[in-house]
């Protein structure tokens, strides 16, 4: 569903307002405090139900910081985030159940996001057991949905290729039937030859399940492949945003033009 002007505010699923996040580097001198890093500056963002929103920007622009705040894995220094109408900032973990059930994350590197000592069956079931939800036939269903054979359930992450491990991570994220999938550079650690397959899988699943997607990448051509809207980040600020095809065709900000000039176009898939 494209985001369009005139949409009712109730369509907003995630609303972030004036987010700031200041990190304090460890002090390296007895006389001076550690340097402050202003990772986000007054960032406001709305993601509507069913929207596939990309966040693009160079390394260090604040993409992962913003994503961690949206997932309540970190707290902003100031600002507000509402998920489905409920404020999530400042809440203790025990009051974030609605968010944990409805928003799941796929990280960049499946090798470090999947516990190597756990079998795939348990990895995929873990979000369900953690939330006290029944597992039933869900693991088999999910492995099938991500294109892995049923026998994968009994194996360990190291017995799979990088692309297959990211399929496991996607199956795991989908386990509690979330409304929102959040992905932080989900293909950049993968071999170039499998990136397209994993992006296509993600796009197909988001489509079939009617999910809302928040997708971070440093590469606008990757964002364009899976998202309809985009925010461009630079030095902790959103400098440009809108429909990804418009930004791609006519970038308004010089920084976006630089980003576009720097990215190789994706090959191997339409
Ligand atoms: N835990 C932290 N402590 C101190 N500084 C941090 C911390 N996390 C991030 N930063 C700093 O905040 C800024 C934004 O970092 P962030 O990881 O959000 O960028 P990014 O856009 O995700 O970059 P990349 O594309 O490299 O993943 C950077 O200057 C980074 O060094
Ligand atoms: Mg990052």
mmCIF file of N, CA and C in Angstrom, residues 64-174:
data_model
loop_
_atom_site.group_PDB
_atom_site.id
_atom_site.type_symbol
_atom_site.label_atom_id
_atom_site.label_comp_id
_atom_site.label_asym_id
_atom_site.label_seq_id
_atom_site.Cartn_x
_atom_site.Cartn_y
_atom_site.Cartn_z
ATOM 1 N N UNK A 64 21.436 2.430 12.392
ATOM 2 C CA UNK A 64 21.233 1.374 13.392
ATOM 3 C C UNK A 64 20.769 1.951 14.718
ATOM 4 N N UNK A 65 21.257 3.136 15.044
ATOM 5 C CA UNK A 65 20.811 3.797 16.278
ATOM 6 C C UNK A 65 19.301 4.032 16.215
ATOM 7 N N UNK A 66 18.814 4.554 15.096
ATOM 8 C CA UNK A 66 17.379 4.800 14.931
ATOM 9 C C UNK A 66 16.594 3.494 15.031
ATOM 10 N N UNK A 67 17.101 2.462 14.371
ATOM 11 C CA UNK A 67 16.412 1.176 14.394
ATOM 12 C C UNK A 67 16.337 0.593 15.800
ATOM 13 N N UNK A 68 17.441 0.693 16.534
ATOM 14 C CA UNK A 68 17.441 0.167 17.910
ATOM 15 C C UNK A 68 16.413 0.889 18.766
ATOM 16 N N UNK A 69 16.250 2.187 18.550
ATOM 17 C CA UNK A 69 15.245 2.943 19.314
ATOM 18 C C UNK A 69 13.836 2.495 18.931
ATOM 19 N N UNK A 70 13.600 2.311 17.625
ATOM 20 C CA UNK A 70 12.263 1.892 17.176
ATOM 21 C C UNK A 70 11.893 0.524 17.736
ATOM 22 N N UNK A 71 12.916 -0.312 17.984
ATOM 23 C CA UNK A 71 12.677 -1.661 18.519
ATOM 24 C C UNK A 71 12.734 -1.680 20.041
ATOM 25 N N UNK A 72 12.915 -0.527 20.671
ATOM 26 C CA UNK A 72 13.077 -0.431 22.131
ATOM 27 C C UNK A 72 14.201 -1.330 22.642
ATOM 28 N N UNK A 73 15.285 -1.380 21.880
ATOM 29 C CA UNK A 73 16.480 -2.073 22.360
ATOM 30 C C UNK A 73 17.430 -1.057 22.983
ATOM 31 N N UNK A 74 17.077 0.218 22.845
ATOM 32 C CA UNK A 74 17.864 1.316 23.397
ATOM 33 C C UNK A 74 16.870 2.459 23.641
ATOM 34 N N UNK A 75 17.220 3.378 24.511
ATOM 35 C CA UNK A 75 16.324 4.498 24.830
ATOM 36 C C UNK A 75 16.863 5.796 24.233
ATOM 37 N N UNK A 76 15.976 6.651 23.702
ATOM 38 C CA UNK A 76 16.462 7.941 23.204
ATOM 39 C C UNK A 76 16.859 8.858 24.364
ATOM 40 N N UNK A 77 17.739 9.801 24.076
ATOM 41 C CA UNK A 77 18.093 10.826 25.060
ATOM 42 C C UNK A 77 16.898 11.753 25.242
ATOM 43 N N UNK A 78 16.182 12.027 24.150
ATOM 44 C CA UNK A 78 14.893 12.727 24.236
ATOM 45 C C UNK A 78 14.067 12.358 23.016
ATOM 46 N N UNK A 79 12.766 12.612 23.112
ATOM 47 C CA UNK A 79 11.879 12.310 21.993
ATOM 48 C C UNK A 79 10.905 11.201 22.335
ATOM 49 N N UNK A 80 10.004 10.923 21.395
ATOM 50 C CA UNK A 80 8.908 9.996 21.660
ATOM 51 C C UNK A 80 8.752 8.998 20.510
ATOM 52 N N UNK A 81 8.384 7.768 20.848
ATOM 53 C CA UNK A 81 8.067 6.770 19.816
ATOM 54 C C UNK A 81 6.760 6.087 20.208
ATOM 55 N N UNK A 82 5.788 6.155 19.319
ATOM 56 C CA UNK A 82 4.542 5.420 19.557
ATOM 57 C C UNK A 82 4.441 4.273 18.574
ATOM 58 N N UNK A 83 4.072 3.109 19.111
ATOM 59 C CA UNK A 83 3.850 1.941 18.281
ATOM 60 C C UNK A 83 2.384 1.583 18.416
ATOM 61 N N UNK A 84 1.654 1.629 17.311
ATOM 62 C CA UNK A 84 0.224 1.339 17.337
ATOM 63 C C UNK A 84 -0.479 2.166 18.424
ATOM 64 N N UNK A 85 -0.074 3.420 18.517
ATOM 65 C CA UNK A 85 -0.716 4.335 19.464
ATOM 66 C C UNK A 85 -0.152 4.340 20.870
ATOM 67 N N UNK A 86 0.723 3.373 21.200
ATOM 68 C CA UNK A 86 1.249 3.307 22.575
ATOM 69 C C UNK A 86 2.685 3.792 22.639
ATOM 70 N N UNK A 87 2.949 4.655 23.612
ATOM 71 C CA UNK A 87 4.308 5.160 23.801
ATOM 72 C C UNK A 87 5.211 3.996 24.247
ATOM 73 N N UNK A 88 6.358 3.837 23.595
ATOM 74 C CA UNK A 88 7.256 2.743 24.003
ATOM 75 C C UNK A 88 8.506 3.242 24.724
ATOM 76 N N UNK A 89 8.799 4.542 24.626
ATOM 77 C CA UNK A 89 10.015 5.013 25.289
ATOM 78 C C UNK A 89 9.797 5.039 26.805
ATOM 79 N N UNK A 90 10.846 4.704 27.526
ATOM 80 C CA UNK A 90 10.809 4.758 28.983
ATOM 81 C C UNK A 90 10.065 3.612 29.642
ATOM 82 N N UNK A 91 9.601 2.626 28.854
ATOM 83 C CA UNK A 91 8.881 1.499 29.458
ATOM 84 C C UNK A 91 9.844 0.401 29.870
ATOM 85 N N UNK A 92 9.601 -0.217 31.008
ATOM 86 C CA UNK A 92 10.414 -1.387 31.355
ATOM 87 C C UNK A 92 10.062 -2.556 30.427
ATOM 88 N N UNK A 93 10.989 -3.490 30.287
ATOM 89 C CA UNK A 93 10.810 -4.623 29.373
ATOM 90 C C UNK A 93 9.477 -5.356 29.616
ATOM 91 N N UNK A 94 9.096 -5.508 30.874
ATOM 92 C CA UNK A 94 7.860 -6.277 31.161
ATOM 93 C C UNK A 94 6.612 -5.603 30.588
ATOM 94 N N UNK A 95 6.726 -4.308 30.251
ATOM 95 C CA UNK A 95 5.563 -3.619 29.659
ATOM 96 C C UNK A 95 5.701 -3.432 28.150
ATOM 97 N N UNK A 96 6.609 -4.217 27.546
ATOM 98 C CA UNK A 96 6.821 -4.106 26.098
ATOM 99 C C UNK A 96 6.361 -5.353 25.347
ATOM 100 N N UNK A 97 5.585 -6.196 26.015
ATOM 101 C CA UNK A 97 5.168 -7.441 25.384
ATOM 102 C C UNK A 97 4.462 -7.211 24.035
ATOM 103 N N UNK A 98 3.565 -6.220 23.992
ATOM 104 C CA UNK A 98 2.834 -5.963 22.736
ATOM 105 C C UNK A 98 3.806 -5.644 21.600
ATOM 106 N N UNK A 99 4.920 -4.992 21.939
ATOM 107 C CA UNK A 99 5.910 -4.660 20.911
ATOM 108 C C UNK A 99 6.687 -5.906 20.509
ATOM 109 N N UNK A 100 7.102 -6.707 21.480
ATOM 110 C CA UNK A 100 7.890 -7.918 21.195
ATOM 111 C C UNK A 100 7.088 -8.913 20.344
ATOM 112 N N UNK A 101 5.768 -8.958 20.574
ATOM 113 C CA UNK A 101 4.936 -9.869 19.771
ATOM 114 C C UNK A 101 4.755 -9.359 18.352
ATOM 115 N N UNK A 102 4.729 -8.039 18.231
ATOM 116 C CA UNK A 102 4.321 -7.453 16.952
ATOM 117 C C UNK A 102 5.443 -6.931 16.086
ATOM 118 N N UNK A 103 6.634 -6.862 16.648
ATOM 119 C CA UNK A 103 7.764 -6.346 15.877
ATOM 120 C C UNK A 103 8.951 -7.287 16.068
ATOM 121 N N UNK A 104 9.469 -7.794 14.968
ATOM 122 C CA UNK A 104 10.611 -8.709 15.055
ATOM 123 C C UNK A 104 11.736 -8.209 14.147
ATOM 124 N N UNK A 105 12.956 -8.649 14.479
ATOM 125 C CA UNK A 105 14.135 -8.062 13.829
ATOM 126 C C UNK A 105 14.990 -9.117 13.131
ATOM 127 N N UNK A 106 15.494 -8.751 11.959
ATOM 128 C CA UNK A 106 16.511 -9.560 11.280
ATOM 129 C C UNK A 106 17.790 -8.726 11.266
ATOM 130 N N UNK A 107 18.862 -9.260 11.830
ATOM 131 C CA UNK A 107 20.115 -8.510 11.919
ATOM 132 C C UNK A 107 20.996 -8.783 10.702
ATOM 133 N N UNK A 108 22.081 -8.016 10.659
ATOM 134 C CA UNK A 108 22.988 -8.089 9.517
ATOM 135 C C UNK A 108 23.650 -9.460 9.379
ATOM 136 N N UNK A 109 24.174 -9.944 10.502
ATOM 137 C CA UNK A 109 25.045 -11.112 10.405
ATOM 138 C C UNK A 109 24.419 -12.308 11.122
ATOM 139 N N UNK A 110 23.843 -13.257 10.356
ATOM 140 C CA UNK A 110 23.155 -14.376 11.007
ATOM 141 C C UNK A 110 24.114 -15.231 11.836
ATOM 142 N N UNK A 111 25.417 -15.174 11.521
ATOM 143 C CA UNK A 111 26.379 -15.974 12.284
ATOM 144 C C UNK A 111 26.434 -15.489 13.730
ATOM 145 N N UNK A 112 26.340 -14.182 13.939
ATOM 146 C CA UNK A 112 26.393 -13.722 15.326
ATOM 147 C C UNK A 112 25.003 -13.565 15.943
ATOM 148 N N UNK A 113 23.935 -13.508 15.114
ATOM 149 C CA UNK A 113 22.608 -13.359 15.722
ATOM 150 C C UNK A 113 21.987 -14.714 16.097
ATOM 151 N N UNK A 114 22.537 -15.820 15.573
ATOM 152 C CA UNK A 114 21.995 -17.150 15.902
ATOM 153 C C UNK A 114 22.955 -17.868 16.848
ATOM 154 N N UNK A 115 22.463 -18.321 17.986
ATOM 155 C CA UNK A 115 23.296 -19.029 18.960
ATOM 156 C C UNK A 115 23.808 -20.334 18.337
ATOM 157 N N UNK A 116 25.139 -20.487 18.198
ATOM 158 C CA UNK A 116 25.685 -21.655 17.496
ATOM 159 C C UNK A 116 25.427 -22.980 18.215
ATOM 160 N N UNK A 117 25.066 -22.909 19.507
ATOM 161 C CA UNK A 117 24.853 -24.164 20.266
ATOM 162 C C UNK A 117 23.420 -24.667 20.170
ATOM 163 N N UNK A 118 22.567 -23.877 19.524
ATOM 164 C CA UNK A 118 21.159 -24.297 19.444
ATOM 165 C C UNK A 118 20.826 -24.891 18.083
ATOM 166 N N UNK A 119 19.978 -25.922 18.081
ATOM 167 C CA UNK A 119 19.498 -26.471 16.810
ATOM 168 C C UNK A 119 18.480 -25.515 16.203
ATOM 169 N N UNK A 120 18.348 -25.620 14.870
ATOM 170 C CA UNK A 120 17.450 -24.723 14.135
ATOM 171 C C UNK A 120 16.030 -24.770 14.708
ATOM 172 N N UNK A 121 15.591 -25.980 15.067
ATOM 173 C CA UNK A 121 14.234 -26.142 15.637
ATOM 174 C C UNK A 121 14.043 -25.202 16.831
ATOM 175 N N UNK A 122 15.044 -25.185 17.715
ATOM 176 C CA UNK A 122 14.929 -24.386 18.935
ATOM 177 C C UNK A 122 15.135 -22.900 18.660
ATOM 178 N N UNK A 123 16.009 -22.616 17.694
ATOM 179 C CA UNK A 123 16.234 -21.207 17.327
ATOM 180 C C UNK A 123 14.955 -20.581 16.786
ATOM 181 N N UNK A 124 14.279 -21.336 15.915
ATOM 182 C CA UNK A 124 13.067 -20.799 15.279
ATOM 183 C C UNK A 124 11.921 -20.714 16.295
ATOM 184 N N UNK A 125 11.888 -21.691 17.228
ATOM 185 C CA UNK A 125 10.797 -21.704 18.220
ATOM 186 C C UNK A 125 11.028 -20.708 19.358
ATOM 187 N N UNK A 126 12.279 -20.247 19.520
ATOM 188 C CA UNK A 126 12.618 -19.453 20.701
ATOM 189 C C UNK A 126 11.741 -18.207 20.918
ATOM 190 N N UNK A 127 11.466 -17.403 19.870
ATOM 191 C CA UNK A 127 10.614 -16.228 20.121
ATOM 192 C C UNK A 127 9.234 -16.628 20.635
ATOM 193 N N UNK A 128 8.737 -17.805 20.222
ATOM 194 C CA UNK A 128 7.423 -18.268 20.696
ATOM 195 C C UNK A 128 7.506 -18.688 22.151
ATOM 196 N N UNK A 129 8.512 -19.493 22.482
ATOM 197 C CA UNK A 129 8.627 -19.966 23.862
ATOM 198 C C UNK A 129 8.903 -18.786 24.797
ATOM 199 N N UNK A 130 9.719 -17.832 24.307
ATOM 200 C CA UNK A 130 10.034 -16.663 25.150
ATOM 201 C C UNK A 130 8.765 -15.873 25.487
ATOM 202 N N UNK A 131 7.790 -15.886 24.569
ATOM 203 C CA UNK A 131 6.545 -15.145 24.795
ATOM 204 C C UNK A 131 5.443 -16.040 25.380
ATOM 205 N N UNK A 132 5.797 -17.312 25.635
ATOM 206 C CA UNK A 132 4.807 -18.235 26.190
ATOM 207 C C UNK A 132 3.731 -18.625 25.197
ATOM 208 N N UNK A 133 4.064 -18.585 23.887
ATOM 209 C CA UNK A 133 3.093 -18.945 22.846
ATOM 210 C C UNK A 133 3.315 -20.390 22.406
ATOM 211 N N UNK A 134 2.253 -21.084 21.952
ATOM 212 C CA UNK A 134 2.412 -22.475 21.545
ATOM 213 C C UNK A 134 3.284 -22.613 20.294
ATOM 214 N N UNK A 135 4.075 -23.694 20.230
ATOM 215 C CA UNK A 135 4.957 -23.899 19.075
ATOM 216 C C UNK A 135 4.247 -24.737 18.007
ATOM 217 N N UNK A 136 3.607 -25.825 18.424
ATOM 218 C CA UNK A 136 2.844 -26.670 17.486
ATOM 219 C C UNK A 136 3.647 -27.035 16.261
ATOM 220 N N UNK A 137 3.051 -26.861 15.077
ATOM 221 C CA UNK A 137 3.733 -27.205 13.819
ATOM 222 C C UNK A 137 4.442 -26.005 13.207
ATOM 223 N N UNK A 138 4.564 -24.972 13.979
ATOM 224 C CA UNK A 138 5.036 -23.692 13.454
ATOM 225 C C UNK A 138 6.443 -23.780 12.846
ATOM 226 N N UNK A 139 7.344 -24.562 13.461
ATOM 227 C CA UNK A 139 8.727 -24.609 12.955
ATOM 228 C C UNK A 139 8.735 -25.175 11.529
ATOM 229 N N UNK A 140 8.025 -26.272 11.319
ATOM 230 C CA UNK A 140 7.978 -26.882 9.986
ATOM 231 C C UNK A 140 7.377 -25.910 8.970
ATOM 232 N N UNK A 141 6.300 -25.253 9.375
ATOM 233 C CA UNK A 141 5.639 -24.261 8.499
ATOM 234 C C UNK A 141 6.602 -23.153 8.088
ATOM 235 N N UNK A 142 7.344 -22.660 9.090
ATOM 236 C CA UNK A 142 8.237 -21.524 8.852
ATOM 237 C C UNK A 142 9.427 -21.929 7.984
ATOM 238 N N UNK A 143 9.980 -23.121 8.234
ATOM 239 C CA UNK A 143 11.111 -23.578 7.411
ATOM 240 C C UNK A 143 10.660 -23.694 5.960
ATOM 241 N N UNK A 144 9.454 -24.207 5.771
ATOM 242 C CA UNK A 144 8.911 -24.320 4.422
ATOM 243 C C UNK A 144 8.746 -22.929 3.791
ATOM 244 N N UNK A 145 8.240 -21.996 4.581
ATOM 245 C CA UNK A 145 7.996 -20.634 4.060
ATOM 246 C C UNK A 145 9.284 -19.952 3.610
ATOM 247 N N UNK A 146 10.408 -20.262 4.269
ATOM 248 C CA UNK A 146 11.671 -19.615 3.890
ATOM 249 C C UNK A 146 12.509 -20.479 2.952
ATOM 250 N N UNK A 147 11.917 -21.595 2.475
ATOM 251 C CA UNK A 147 12.596 -22.411 1.475
ATOM 252 C C UNK A 147 13.686 -23.316 2.021
ATOM 253 N N UNK A 148 13.535 -23.765 3.275
ATOM 254 C CA UNK A 148 14.498 -24.729 3.830
ATOM 255 C C UNK A 148 13.805 -26.082 3.995
ATOM 256 N N UNK A 149 14.564 -27.185 3.828
ATOM 257 C CA UNK A 149 13.950 -28.509 3.983
ATOM 258 C C UNK A 149 13.621 -28.793 5.445
ATOM 259 N N UNK A 150 12.650 -29.686 5.670
ATOM 260 C CA UNK A 150 12.207 -30.006 7.031
ATOM 261 C C UNK A 150 13.367 -30.528 7.890
ATOM 262 N N UNK A 151 14.331 -31.255 7.236
ATOM 263 C CA UNK A 151 15.461 -31.832 7.998
ATOM 264 C C UNK A 151 16.340 -30.752 8.622
ATOM 265 N N UNK A 152 16.247 -29.525 8.119
ATOM 266 C CA UNK A 152 17.076 -28.435 8.662
ATOM 267 C C UNK A 152 16.842 -28.276 10.169
ATOM 268 N N UNK A 153 15.639 -28.649 10.632
ATOM 269 C CA UNK A 153 15.269 -28.444 12.036
ATOM 270 C C UNK A 153 16.260 -29.080 13.017
ATOM 271 N N UNK A 154 16.839 -30.218 12.625
ATOM 272 C CA UNK A 154 17.715 -30.937 13.550
ATOM 273 C C UNK A 154 19.173 -30.499 13.483
ATOM 274 N N UNK A 155 19.483 -29.563 12.610
ATOM 275 C CA UNK A 155 20.894 -29.176 12.432
ATOM 276 C C UNK A 155 21.235 -27.876 13.165
ATOM 277 N N UNK A 156 22.538 -27.573 13.148
ATOM 278 C CA UNK A 156 23.058 -26.376 13.826
ATOM 279 C C UNK A 156 23.415 -25.298 12.793
ATOM 280 N N UNK A 157 23.429 -24.018 13.197
ATOM 281 C CA UNK A 157 23.688 -22.935 12.240
ATOM 282 C C UNK A 157 24.954 -23.124 11.392
ATOM 283 N N UNK A 158 26.038 -23.659 11.988
ATOM 284 C CA UNK A 158 27.292 -23.742 11.219
ATOM 285 C C UNK A 158 27.184 -24.737 10.061
ATOM 286 N N UNK A 159 26.143 -25.557 10.057
ATOM 287 C CA UNK A 159 25.985 -26.536 8.975
ATOM 288 C C UNK A 159 25.301 -25.934 7.741
ATOM 289 N N UNK A 160 25.087 -24.625 7.776
ATOM 290 C CA UNK A 160 24.407 -23.947 6.659
ATOM 291 C C UNK A 160 25.299 -22.876 6.055
ATOM 292 N N UNK A 161 24.962 -22.487 4.822
ATOM 293 C CA UNK A 161 25.655 -21.364 4.180
ATOM 294 C C UNK A 161 25.107 -20.054 4.759
ATOM 295 N N UNK A 162 25.786 -18.944 4.460
ATOM 296 C CA UNK A 162 25.356 -17.639 4.959
ATOM 297 C C UNK A 162 23.924 -17.303 4.557
ATOM 298 N N UNK A 163 23.583 -17.564 3.304
ATOM 299 C CA UNK A 163 22.236 -17.266 2.810
ATOM 300 C C UNK A 163 21.194 -18.118 3.530
ATOM 301 N N UNK A 164 21.538 -19.407 3.745
ATOM 302 C CA UNK A 164 20.592 -20.291 4.454
ATOM 303 C C UNK A 164 20.428 -19.858 5.906
ATOM 304 N N UNK A 165 21.526 -19.401 6.503
ATOM 305 C CA UNK A 165 21.438 -18.931 7.899
ATOM 306 C C UNK A 165 20.531 -17.705 7.977
ATOM 307 N N UNK A 166 20.591 -16.840 6.954
ATOM 308 C CA UNK A 166 19.703 -15.678 6.992
ATOM 309 C C UNK A 166 18.244 -16.131 6.799
ATOM 310 N N UNK A 167 18.033 -17.221 6.053
ATOM 311 C CA UNK A 167 16.673 -17.782 5.949
ATOM 312 C C UNK A 167 16.185 -18.247 7.328
ATOM 313 N N UNK A 168 17.092 -18.866 8.091
ATOM 314 C CA UNK A 168 16.735 -19.316 9.449
ATOM 315 C C UNK A 168 16.364 -18.097 10.305
ATOM 316 N N UNK A 169 17.167 -17.033 10.184
ATOM 317 C CA UNK A 169 16.903 -15.817 10.971
ATOM 318 C C UNK A 169 15.547 -15.203 10.595
ATOM 319 N N UNK A 170 15.197 -15.288 9.310
ATOM 320 C CA UNK A 170 13.903 -14.747 8.866
ATOM 321 C C UNK A 170 12.762 -15.624 9.414
ATOM 322 N N UNK A 171 12.943 -16.942 9.363
ATOM 323 C CA UNK A 171 11.920 -17.861 9.901
ATOM 324 C C UNK A 171 11.674 -17.553 11.374
ATOM 325 N N UNK A 172 12.762 -17.357 12.096
ATOM 326 C CA UNK A 172 12.686 -17.064 13.527
ATOM 327 C C UNK A 172 11.938 -15.746 13.775
ATOM 328 N N UNK A 173 12.254 -14.751 12.975
ATOM 329 C CA UNK A 173 11.603 -13.446 13.156
ATOM 330 C C UNK A 173 10.098 -13.535 12.881
ATOM 331 N N UNK A 174 9.721 -14.407 11.939
ATOM 332 C CA UNK A 174 8.298 -14.502 11.584
ATOM 333 C C UNK A 174 7.496 -15.364 12.564
#
